[in-house]
C-alpha positions as CSV (number, residue, x, y, z in Angstrom):
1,X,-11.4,0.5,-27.7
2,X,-8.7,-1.9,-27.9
3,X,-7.8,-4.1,-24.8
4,X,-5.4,-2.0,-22.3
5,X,-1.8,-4.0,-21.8
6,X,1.0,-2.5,-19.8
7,X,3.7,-3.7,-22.0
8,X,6.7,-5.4,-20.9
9,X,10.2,-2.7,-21.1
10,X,7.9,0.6,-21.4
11,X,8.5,3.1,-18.6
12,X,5.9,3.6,-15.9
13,X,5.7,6.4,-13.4
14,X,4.5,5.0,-9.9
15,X,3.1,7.3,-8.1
16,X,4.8,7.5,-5.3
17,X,7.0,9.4,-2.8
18,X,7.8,6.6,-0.7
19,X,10.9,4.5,-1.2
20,X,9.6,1.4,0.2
21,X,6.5,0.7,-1.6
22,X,8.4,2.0,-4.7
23,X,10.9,-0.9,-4.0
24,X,7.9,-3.4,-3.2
25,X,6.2,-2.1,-6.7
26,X,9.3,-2.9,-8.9
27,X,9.6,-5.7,-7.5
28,X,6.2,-7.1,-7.7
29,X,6.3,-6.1,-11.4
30,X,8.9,-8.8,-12.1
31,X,11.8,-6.0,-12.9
32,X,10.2,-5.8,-16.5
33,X,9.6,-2.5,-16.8
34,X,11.4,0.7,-16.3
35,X,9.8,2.2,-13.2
36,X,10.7,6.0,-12.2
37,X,8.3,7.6,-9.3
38,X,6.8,11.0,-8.8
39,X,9.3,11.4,-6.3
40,X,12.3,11.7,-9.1
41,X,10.0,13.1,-11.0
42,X,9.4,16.4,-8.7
43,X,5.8,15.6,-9.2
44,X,4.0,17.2,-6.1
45,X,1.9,14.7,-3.6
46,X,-2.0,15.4,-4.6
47,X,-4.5,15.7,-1.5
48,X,-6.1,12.5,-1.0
49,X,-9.6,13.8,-1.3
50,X,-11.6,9.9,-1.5
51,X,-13.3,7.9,1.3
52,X,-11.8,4.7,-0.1
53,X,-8.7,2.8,-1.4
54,X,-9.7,2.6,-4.8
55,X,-10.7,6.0,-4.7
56,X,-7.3,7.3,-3.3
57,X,-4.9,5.1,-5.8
58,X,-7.3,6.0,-8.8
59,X,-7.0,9.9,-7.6
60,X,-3.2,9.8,-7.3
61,X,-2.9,7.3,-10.4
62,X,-4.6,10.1,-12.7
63,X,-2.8,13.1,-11.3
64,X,0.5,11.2,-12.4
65,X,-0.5,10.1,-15.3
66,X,-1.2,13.6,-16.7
67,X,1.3,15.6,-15.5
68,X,4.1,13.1,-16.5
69,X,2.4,11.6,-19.5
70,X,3.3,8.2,-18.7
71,X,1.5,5.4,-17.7
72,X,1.0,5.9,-13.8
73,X,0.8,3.4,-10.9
74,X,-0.8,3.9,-7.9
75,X,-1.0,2.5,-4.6
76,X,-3.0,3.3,-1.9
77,X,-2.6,0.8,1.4
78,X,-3.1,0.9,4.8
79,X,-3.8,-0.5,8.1
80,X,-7.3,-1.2,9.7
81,X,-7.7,-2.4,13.3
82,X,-10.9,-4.1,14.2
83,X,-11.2,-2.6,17.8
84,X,-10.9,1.1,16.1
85,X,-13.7,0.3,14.0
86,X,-10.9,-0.2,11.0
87,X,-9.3,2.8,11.5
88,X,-6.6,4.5,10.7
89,X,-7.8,2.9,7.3
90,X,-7.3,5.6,4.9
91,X,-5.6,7.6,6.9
92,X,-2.5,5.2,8.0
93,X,-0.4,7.5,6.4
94,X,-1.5,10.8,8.2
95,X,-1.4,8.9,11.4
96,X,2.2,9.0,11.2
97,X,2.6,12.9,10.9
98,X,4.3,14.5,8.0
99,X,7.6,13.2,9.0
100,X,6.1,9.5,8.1
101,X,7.1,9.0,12.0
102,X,5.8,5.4,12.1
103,X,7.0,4.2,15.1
104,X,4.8,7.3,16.3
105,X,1.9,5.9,14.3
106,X,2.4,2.5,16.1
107,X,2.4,3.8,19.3
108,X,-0.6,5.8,18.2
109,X,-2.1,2.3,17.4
110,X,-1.7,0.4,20.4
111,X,-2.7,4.1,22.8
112,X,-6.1,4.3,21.0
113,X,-6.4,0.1,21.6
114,X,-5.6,0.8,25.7
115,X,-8.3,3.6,25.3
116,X,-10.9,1.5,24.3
117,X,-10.5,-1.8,26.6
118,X,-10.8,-4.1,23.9
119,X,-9.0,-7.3,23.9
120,X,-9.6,-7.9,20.0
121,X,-6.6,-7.7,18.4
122,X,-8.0,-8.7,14.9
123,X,-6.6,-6.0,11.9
124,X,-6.1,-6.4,7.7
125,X,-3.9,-4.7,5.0
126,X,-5.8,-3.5,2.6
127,X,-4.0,-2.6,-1.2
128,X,-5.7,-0.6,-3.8
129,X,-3.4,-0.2,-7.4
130,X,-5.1,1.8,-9.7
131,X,-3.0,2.2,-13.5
132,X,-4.0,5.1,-15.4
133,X,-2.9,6.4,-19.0
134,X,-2.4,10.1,-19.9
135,X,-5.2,9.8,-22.0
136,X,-7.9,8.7,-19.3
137,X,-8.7,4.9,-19.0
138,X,-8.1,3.5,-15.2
139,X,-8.2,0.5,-14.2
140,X,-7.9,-0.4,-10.3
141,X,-8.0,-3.3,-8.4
142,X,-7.7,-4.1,-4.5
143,X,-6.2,-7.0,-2.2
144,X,-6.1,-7.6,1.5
145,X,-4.6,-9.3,3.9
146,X,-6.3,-10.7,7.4
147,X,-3.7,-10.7,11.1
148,X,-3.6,-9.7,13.8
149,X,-1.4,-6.9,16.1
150,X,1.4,-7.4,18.0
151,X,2.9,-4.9,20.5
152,X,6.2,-4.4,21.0
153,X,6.5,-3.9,17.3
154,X,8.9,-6.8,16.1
155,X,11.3,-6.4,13.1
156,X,13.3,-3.6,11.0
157,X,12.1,-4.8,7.3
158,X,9.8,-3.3,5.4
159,X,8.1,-0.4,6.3
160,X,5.0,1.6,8.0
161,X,2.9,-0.8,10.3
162,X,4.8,-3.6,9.3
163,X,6.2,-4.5,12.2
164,X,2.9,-4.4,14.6
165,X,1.1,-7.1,12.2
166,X,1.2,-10.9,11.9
167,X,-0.4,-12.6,8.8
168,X,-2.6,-15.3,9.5
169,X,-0.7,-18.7,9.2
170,X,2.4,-16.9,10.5
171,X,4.6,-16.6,13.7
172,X,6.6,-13.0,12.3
173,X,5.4,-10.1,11.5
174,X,5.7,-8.4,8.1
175,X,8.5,-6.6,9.5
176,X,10.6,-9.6,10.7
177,X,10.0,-11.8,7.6
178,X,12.4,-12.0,4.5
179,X,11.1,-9.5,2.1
180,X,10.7,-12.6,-0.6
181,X,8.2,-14.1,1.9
182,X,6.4,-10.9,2.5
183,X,6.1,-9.8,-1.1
184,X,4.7,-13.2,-2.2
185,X,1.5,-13.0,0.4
186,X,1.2,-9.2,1.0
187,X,-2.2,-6.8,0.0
188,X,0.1,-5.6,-2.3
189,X,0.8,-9.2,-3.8
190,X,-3.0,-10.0,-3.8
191,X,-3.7,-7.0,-5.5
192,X,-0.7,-7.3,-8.2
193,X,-1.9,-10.8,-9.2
194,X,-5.3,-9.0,-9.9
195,X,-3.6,-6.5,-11.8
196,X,-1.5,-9.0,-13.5
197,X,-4.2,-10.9,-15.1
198,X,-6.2,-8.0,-16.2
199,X,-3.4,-5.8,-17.7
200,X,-0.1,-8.4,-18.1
201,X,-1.1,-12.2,-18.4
């Protein structure tokens, strides 16, 4: 089978229905391709069935792919919180409700923290991109990021938990800093730069 390349100016479905990461996903892929998501494409939201990342974004990656018959890109990200035993993990996105209430999912956050008593406020970003072709192959990949929480949440940029979580090396939040600074040492970034080298560079 010959090597798989995502060449540069071919369209790409990603699958996605949320604005934000769709923004952070063109973005990350330099502007050099012509990105549509699932979302435009009336493409219905599968059930995340897996008990991992990977799992998730290769799931979602490969219902795309086939019903648009474009080269899909998946993400699957989300927030784990030492002290919850790394929940809501997988489910960060079902912790804020199907109105993607976030604020609620913070709040949701920081409660279950107060419930337990514990003072560690250690938590990581975890990014699984899976890329899938109509035809079958996948390939996936996964990045994280280490922080810690902050409550209050801090900051109107970017999205979800973003505003609850400070980097390591780093004073803001991801939802205070300059979405340059974010993108270049974000889960997703890490995981792009993977993705990068095995399908681009």
């Amino acid at each position: 089978m010959t090597k798989l390349k995502l060449i540069k100016g071919m369209r790409l479905v990603a699958a996605t229905h949320n604005p934000g990461k769709a923004r952070e996903i063109d973005v990350l892929l330099d502007g050099n391709y012509e990105v549509v998501t699932a979302g435009a494409l009336g493409l219905p939201e599968p059930d995340e069935t897996e008990s991992t990342f990977i799992g998730n974004a290769v799931l979602k990656a490969r219902h795309a792919a086939q019903r648009s018959g474009l080269v899909a890109l998946a993400d699957d990200s989300g927030l784990s919180v030492a002290a919850l035993d790394g929940a809501p993990g997988i489910y960060s996105a079902r912790w804020a409700g199907p109105d993607k209430d976030f604020a609620m999912a913070m709040a949701r956050v920081e409660e279950r923290i107060e419930e337990t008593g514990s003072r560690e406020d250690r938590a990581w970003f975890t990014s699984a991109l899976a890329v899938a072709w109509p035809d079958g192959p996948v390939v996936a990949v996964e990045g994280r990021v280490d922080g810690r929480l902050t409550f209050p949440p801090r900051g109107d940029r970017g999205f979800g938990y973003d505003p609850i979580f400070i980097p390591d090396g780093h004073a803001l939040t991801f939802g205070e800093m300059e979405p340059a600074v974010k993108d270049a040492l974000s889960h997703r970034a890490l995981a792009f730069a993977k993705l990068k080298a095995a399908l681009i560079d």
